[in-house]
Amino acid sequence: MISFKQLVCFLLSLLSFMSVFYSVGKLGIFLATPSRAQPTATQAFPATRAELRATLFPLFFNTIWVVLFVLQHSGMRAERVKRLWKAIGLELAERSLYNIASSYCLLLLLKNWQTPSTQYRLWFFEVETNRTLWWLLVGSHVLSWIVVYGGSLMVDLPELIGLKHVYYDINDLAPPMSYKSRDLQDYYKRYRHPSFVALSVVLWFTNGMTLERCLLAVVWSVYMYLAWNTTEADLKYQKHQLERKRAELVRVTK
């Protein structure tokens, strides 16, 4: 018989699953949507004080939401927060609550994103009249998100979202991470997001790099670089696993 605690955690894990896919889908559309040409040509940076003031307010406002996402993403990984969930009996839903908070911080960013009336662009190239460039832009974003999704499956997506924790507890099993090797557990502590390169592509590859888009790309790229601190031991572990997989494939195909 499922307990009330398990039911609550199961519902939170379902909410986590839906929130993650919805928010990431919204982010994908936001980043992949091509910029349109403006009626009048503009330079890369404001030229007068009035233009500077009109540009700085949206940039400051957007910075709040970008930094909020970064703080939430890092802060909720702290041991103090994990002890809090355990103290109130929600340790099963730790991953689910983390993903729900991340998703809603992301949705807040997208909903409140400010775009100045005059957009200053570091670069711009027209894609609406050039179908080759349009398909190259959109196709690269689609391919990058496929890589991210595939990588998420490889790092155990049900466990990452929180569904597996509840399933294992309902079936009187140990936490899912306890079934993984010590090397893999250490690797996951430092690196859970797949593909730094693919996420960098969706952040930076756009036909119109506005100042506010550049702010988002710079902050998140620096955060990814600093937060995903893989070590030489992680590289050796991945190399060893790759060699094992190759050996297994050779043995199966013989």
Tab-separated table of C-alpha atoms in Angstrom:
chain	number	residue	atom	x	y	z
A	1	MET	CA	0.000	0.000	0.000
A	2	ILE	CA	1.427	3.338	-1.048
A	3	SER	CA	1.846	5.826	1.800
A	4	PHE	CA	0.686	9.434	1.785
A	5	LYS	CA	4.326	10.604	1.670
A	6	GLN	CA	5.030	8.420	-1.351
A	7	LEU	CA	1.872	9.689	-3.078
A	8	VAL	CA	2.898	13.312	-2.531
A	9	CYS	CA	6.419	12.628	-3.808
A	10	PHE	CA	5.021	10.760	-6.820
A	11	LEU	CA	2.791	13.706	-7.729
A	12	LEU	CA	5.763	16.056	-7.337
A	13	SER	CA	7.849	13.842	-9.622
A	14	LEU	CA	5.113	13.972	-12.280
A	15	LEU	CA	4.974	17.760	-11.921
A	16	SER	CA	8.764	17.808	-12.258
A	17	PHE	CA	8.578	15.762	-15.466
A	18	MET	CA	5.952	18.034	-17.041
A	19	SER	CA	7.609	21.250	-15.846
A	20	VAL	CA	11.025	20.326	-17.204
A	21	PHE	CA	9.776	19.397	-20.666
A	22	TYR	CA	7.469	22.420	-20.897
A	23	SER	CA	10.041	24.966	-19.729
A	24	VAL	CA	12.863	23.515	-21.854
A	25	GLY	CA	10.526	23.493	-24.864
A	26	LYS	CA	9.707	27.165	-24.278
A	27	LEU	CA	13.410	27.947	-23.917
A	28	GLY	CA	14.195	26.101	-27.151
A	29	ILE	CA	11.610	28.148	-29.071
A	30	PHE	CA	12.841	31.376	-27.453
A	31	LEU	CA	16.468	30.739	-28.426
A	32	ALA	CA	15.780	29.349	-31.903
A	33	THR	CA	13.346	32.020	-33.110
A	34	PRO	CA	15.198	34.095	-35.748
A	35	SER	CA	15.520	37.846	-35.261
A	36	ARG	CA	13.804	40.076	-37.764
A	37	ALA	CA	15.270	43.044	-39.564
A	38	GLN	CA	14.476	46.440	-38.075
A	39	PRO	CA	12.939	49.258	-40.165
A	40	THR	CA	16.037	51.388	-39.636
A	41	ALA	CA	19.633	50.281	-39.338
A	42	THR	CA	21.156	50.472	-35.833
A	43	GLN	CA	24.693	50.275	-34.518
A	44	ALA	CA	25.968	47.663	-32.071
A	45	PHE	CA	25.916	49.979	-29.027
A	46	PRO	CA	23.929	53.059	-27.918
A	47	ALA	CA	25.396	56.354	-29.112
A	48	THR	CA	23.659	58.887	-26.829
A	49	ARG	CA	22.803	59.050	-23.116
A	50	ALA	CA	19.103	58.751	-23.841
A	51	GLU	CA	19.684	55.610	-25.886
A	52	LEU	CA	21.968	54.251	-23.150
A	53	ARG	CA	19.326	54.782	-20.436
A	54	ALA	CA	16.655	53.170	-22.603
A	55	THR	CA	18.924	50.145	-23.083
A	56	LEU	CA	20.307	49.759	-19.557
A	57	PHE	CA	16.944	49.325	-17.809
A	58	PRO	CA	15.900	46.214	-19.791
A	59	LEU	CA	19.436	44.837	-19.420
A	60	PHE	CA	19.329	45.337	-15.644
A	61	PHE	CA	15.844	43.836	-15.439
A	62	ASN	CA	16.885	40.803	-17.493
A	63	THR	CA	20.028	40.369	-15.394
A	64	ILE	CA	17.839	39.839	-12.310
A	65	TRP	CA	16.112	36.826	-13.879
A	66	VAL	CA	19.316	35.377	-15.342
A	67	VAL	CA	21.105	35.609	-11.979
A	68	LEU	CA	18.038	34.268	-10.142
A	69	PHE	CA	18.171	31.117	-12.271
A	70	VAL	CA	21.896	30.694	-11.600
A	71	LEU	CA	21.476	31.202	-7.836
A	72	GLN	CA	18.607	28.726	-7.664
A	73	HIS	CA	20.500	26.205	-9.771
A	74	SER	CA	23.485	26.334	-7.432
A	75	GLY	CA	21.832	27.119	-4.104
A	76	MET	CA	19.412	24.198	-4.074
A	77	ARG	CA	22.321	21.775	-4.474
A	78	ALA	CA	23.714	22.801	-1.079
A	79	GLU	CA	23.798	20.234	1.718
A	80	ARG	CA	21.851	22.618	3.948
A	81	VAL	CA	18.914	22.539	1.556
A	82	LYS	CA	19.077	18.745	1.334
A	83	ARG	CA	18.982	18.526	5.140
A	84	LEU	CA	15.908	20.776	5.102
A	85	TRP	CA	14.018	18.431	2.751
A	86	LYS	CA	15.003	15.507	4.959
A	87	ALA	CA	13.839	17.310	8.099
A	88	ILE	CA	10.342	17.887	6.677
A	89	GLY	CA	10.133	14.386	5.188
A	90	LEU	CA	10.545	15.279	1.513
A	91	GLU	CA	13.973	13.774	0.856
A	92	LEU	CA	12.364	11.491	-1.756
A	93	ALA	CA	11.261	14.561	-3.703
A	94	GLU	CA	14.604	16.366	-3.545
A	95	ARG	CA	15.326	15.976	-7.271
A	96	SER	CA	11.710	16.743	-8.184
A	97	LEU	CA	11.647	19.934	-6.120
A	98	TYR	CA	14.975	21.020	-7.595
A	99	ASN	CA	13.681	20.534	-11.144
A	100	ILE	CA	10.349	22.237	-10.407
A	101	ALA	CA	12.147	25.272	-8.982
A	102	SER	CA	14.545	25.360	-11.954
A	103	SER	CA	11.654	25.115	-14.414
A	104	TYR	CA	9.666	27.928	-12.845
A	105	CYS	CA	12.712	30.187	-12.543
A	106	LEU	CA	13.247	29.570	-16.250
A	107	LEU	CA	9.596	30.308	-17.039
A	108	LEU	CA	9.807	33.520	-14.985
A	109	LEU	CA	12.828	34.556	-17.040
A	110	LEU	CA	11.056	33.884	-20.337
A	111	LYS	CA	7.801	35.546	-19.271
A	112	ASN	CA	9.465	38.705	-17.934
A	113	TRP	CA	12.206	39.043	-20.543
A	114	GLN	CA	12.465	42.686	-21.624
A	115	THR	CA	13.221	43.639	-25.218
A	116	PRO	CA	14.113	47.324	-25.864
A	117	SER	CA	12.205	49.159	-28.570
A	118	THR	CA	15.503	49.701	-30.367
A	119	GLN	CA	17.612	46.551	-30.460
A	120	TYR	CA	21.374	46.974	-30.650
A	121	ARG	CA	22.980	43.974	-32.303
A	122	LEU	CA	26.545	42.735	-32.278
A	123	TRP	CA	25.773	40.940	-35.532
A	124	PHE	CA	22.804	40.345	-37.791
A	125	PHE	CA	22.205	38.389	-40.977
A	126	GLU	CA	18.879	38.023	-42.751
A	127	VAL	CA	17.405	34.526	-42.805
A	128	GLU	CA	13.783	35.149	-43.807
A	129	THR	CA	14.762	35.703	-47.437
A	130	ASN	CA	17.442	33.009	-47.448
A	131	ARG	CA	15.972	29.554	-46.861
A	132	THR	CA	19.406	27.908	-46.684
A	133	LEU	CA	20.466	30.102	-43.773
A	134	TRP	CA	17.042	29.666	-42.111
A	135	TRP	CA	17.292	25.881	-42.234
A	136	LEU	CA	20.910	26.017	-41.047
A	137	LEU	CA	19.909	28.125	-38.021
A	138	VAL	CA	16.826	26.137	-37.046
A	139	GLY	CA	18.396	22.778	-37.924
A	140	SER	CA	21.448	23.431	-35.747
A	141	HIS	CA	19.183	24.240	-32.790
A	142	VAL	CA	17.049	21.137	-33.335
A	143	LEU	CA	20.143	18.932	-33.635
A	144	SER	CA	21.658	20.469	-30.487
A	145	TRP	CA	18.497	19.801	-28.451
A	146	ILE	CA	18.443	16.214	-29.747
A	147	VAL	CA	22.010	15.830	-28.469
A	148	VAL	CA	21.001	17.298	-25.092
A	149	TYR	CA	17.970	15.002	-24.859
A	150	GLY	CA	20.002	11.963	-25.870
A	151	GLY	CA	22.647	12.852	-23.327
A	152	SER	CA	19.961	13.187	-20.652
A	153	LEU	CA	18.800	9.645	-21.390
A	154	MET	CA	22.373	8.417	-21.065
A	155	VAL	CA	22.804	10.009	-17.617
A	156	ASP	CA	19.592	8.346	-16.395
A	157	LEU	CA	16.781	10.819	-17.128
A	158	PRO	CA	14.178	9.183	-14.782
A	159	GLU	CA	16.625	9.519	-11.875
A	160	LEU	CA	17.567	13.050	-12.908
A	161	ILE	CA	13.915	14.150	-12.930
A	162	GLY	CA	13.049	12.314	-9.699
A	163	LEU	CA	10.676	9.593	-10.902
A	164	LYS	CA	13.052	6.742	-10.156
A	165	HIS	CA	13.523	7.768	-6.503
A	166	VAL	CA	9.813	7.381	-5.802
A	167	TYR	CA	9.511	4.150	-7.812
A	168	TYR	CA	12.396	2.546	-5.936
A	169	ASP	CA	11.010	3.615	-2.560
A	170	ILE	CA	7.521	2.233	-3.346
A	171	ASN	CA	9.147	-1.090	-4.243
A	172	ASP	CA	11.303	-1.131	-1.057
A	173	LEU	CA	14.541	-0.694	-2.980
A	174	ALA	CA	17.599	1.334	-2.047
A	175	PRO	CA	18.017	4.820	-3.585
A	176	PRO	CA	18.847	4.537	-7.304
A	177	MET	CA	22.263	6.178	-6.966
A	178	SER	CA	23.388	3.400	-4.597
A	179	TYR	CA	23.238	0.927	-7.507
A	180	LYS	CA	25.771	2.939	-9.495
A	181	SER	CA	29.533	2.598	-9.161
A	182	ARG	CA	31.470	4.944	-6.899
A	183	ASP	CA	33.254	6.450	-9.906
A	184	LEU	CA	29.940	7.195	-11.608
A	185	GLN	CA	28.487	8.706	-8.435
A	186	ASP	CA	31.483	11.027	-8.127
A	187	TYR	CA	31.156	11.960	-11.797
A	188	TYR	CA	27.459	12.789	-11.407
A	189	LYS	CA	28.209	15.069	-8.463
A	190	ARG	CA	30.275	17.259	-10.750
A	191	TYR	CA	28.482	16.867	-14.061
A	192	ARG	CA	24.815	16.041	-14.625
A	193	HIS	CA	23.973	18.214	-17.620
A	194	PRO	CA	24.832	16.713	-20.996
A	195	SER	CA	26.751	18.481	-23.761
A	196	PHE	CA	28.390	21.794	-23.004
A	197	VAL	CA	28.932	22.227	-26.755
A	198	ALA	CA	25.273	21.696	-27.735
A	199	LEU	CA	24.016	24.141	-25.109
A	200	SER	CA	26.641	26.676	-26.195
A	201	VAL	CA	25.377	26.367	-29.782
A	202	VAL	CA	21.758	27.176	-28.847
A	203	LEU	CA	22.932	30.144	-26.757
A	204	TRP	CA	25.324	31.707	-29.259
A	205	PHE	CA	24.147	30.664	-32.711
A	206	THR	CA	21.572	33.257	-33.694
A	207	ASN	CA	21.145	35.478	-36.711
A	208	GLY	CA	20.759	38.579	-34.510
A	209	MET	CA	22.914	38.820	-31.370
A	210	THR	CA	21.284	41.588	-29.348
A	211	LEU	CA	22.846	42.972	-26.165
A	212	GLU	CA	20.289	41.227	-23.961
A	213	ARG	CA	20.784	37.908	-25.779
A	214	CYS	CA	24.555	38.356	-25.384
A	215	LEU	CA	24.046	38.920	-21.641
A	216	LEU	CA	22.152	35.638	-21.358
A	217	ALA	CA	24.725	33.730	-23.431
A	218	VAL	CA	27.724	35.110	-21.526
A	219	VAL	CA	26.334	34.529	-18.020
A	220	TRP	CA	25.091	30.999	-18.726
A	221	SER	CA	28.233	30.006	-20.654
A	222	VAL	CA	30.479	31.187	-17.814
A	223	TYR	CA	28.241	29.432	-15.292
A	224	MET	CA	28.389	26.157	-17.223
A	225	TYR	CA	32.168	26.402	-17.542
A	226	LEU	CA	32.657	27.045	-13.820
A	227	ALA	CA	29.976	24.664	-12.511
A	228	TRP	CA	30.772	21.631	-14.665
A	229	ASN	CA	34.167	21.009	-13.125
A	230	THR	CA	35.085	17.667	-14.617
A	231	THR	CA	38.479	16.270	-13.658
A	232	GLU	CA	41.101	14.086	-15.285
A	233	ALA	CA	39.655	11.144	-13.358
A	234	ASP	CA	36.278	11.781	-15.055
A	235	LEU	CA	37.927	11.689	-18.486
A	236	LYS	CA	39.704	8.437	-17.632
A	237	TYR	CA	36.413	6.976	-16.411
A	238	GLN	CA	34.632	7.899	-19.645
A	239	LYS	CA	37.512	6.518	-21.728
A	240	HIS	CA	37.410	3.265	-19.778
A	241	GLN	CA	33.635	2.940	-20.233
A	242	LEU	CA	33.939	3.649	-23.961
A	243	GLU	CA	36.549	0.908	-24.320
A	244	ARG	CA	34.285	-1.512	-22.420
A	245	LYS	CA	31.331	-0.706	-24.698
A	246	ARG	CA	33.460	-1.238	-27.790
A	247	ALA	CA	34.689	-4.575	-26.466
A	248	GLU	CA	31.105	-5.652	-25.747
A	249	LEU	CA	29.978	-4.658	-29.244
A	250	VAL	CA	32.841	-6.590	-30.821
A	251	ARG	CA	31.962	-9.664	-28.746
A	252	VAL	CA	28.252	-9.448	-29.651
A	253	THR	CA	28.827	-8.971	-33.378
A	254	LYS	CA	31.214	-11.931	-33.669
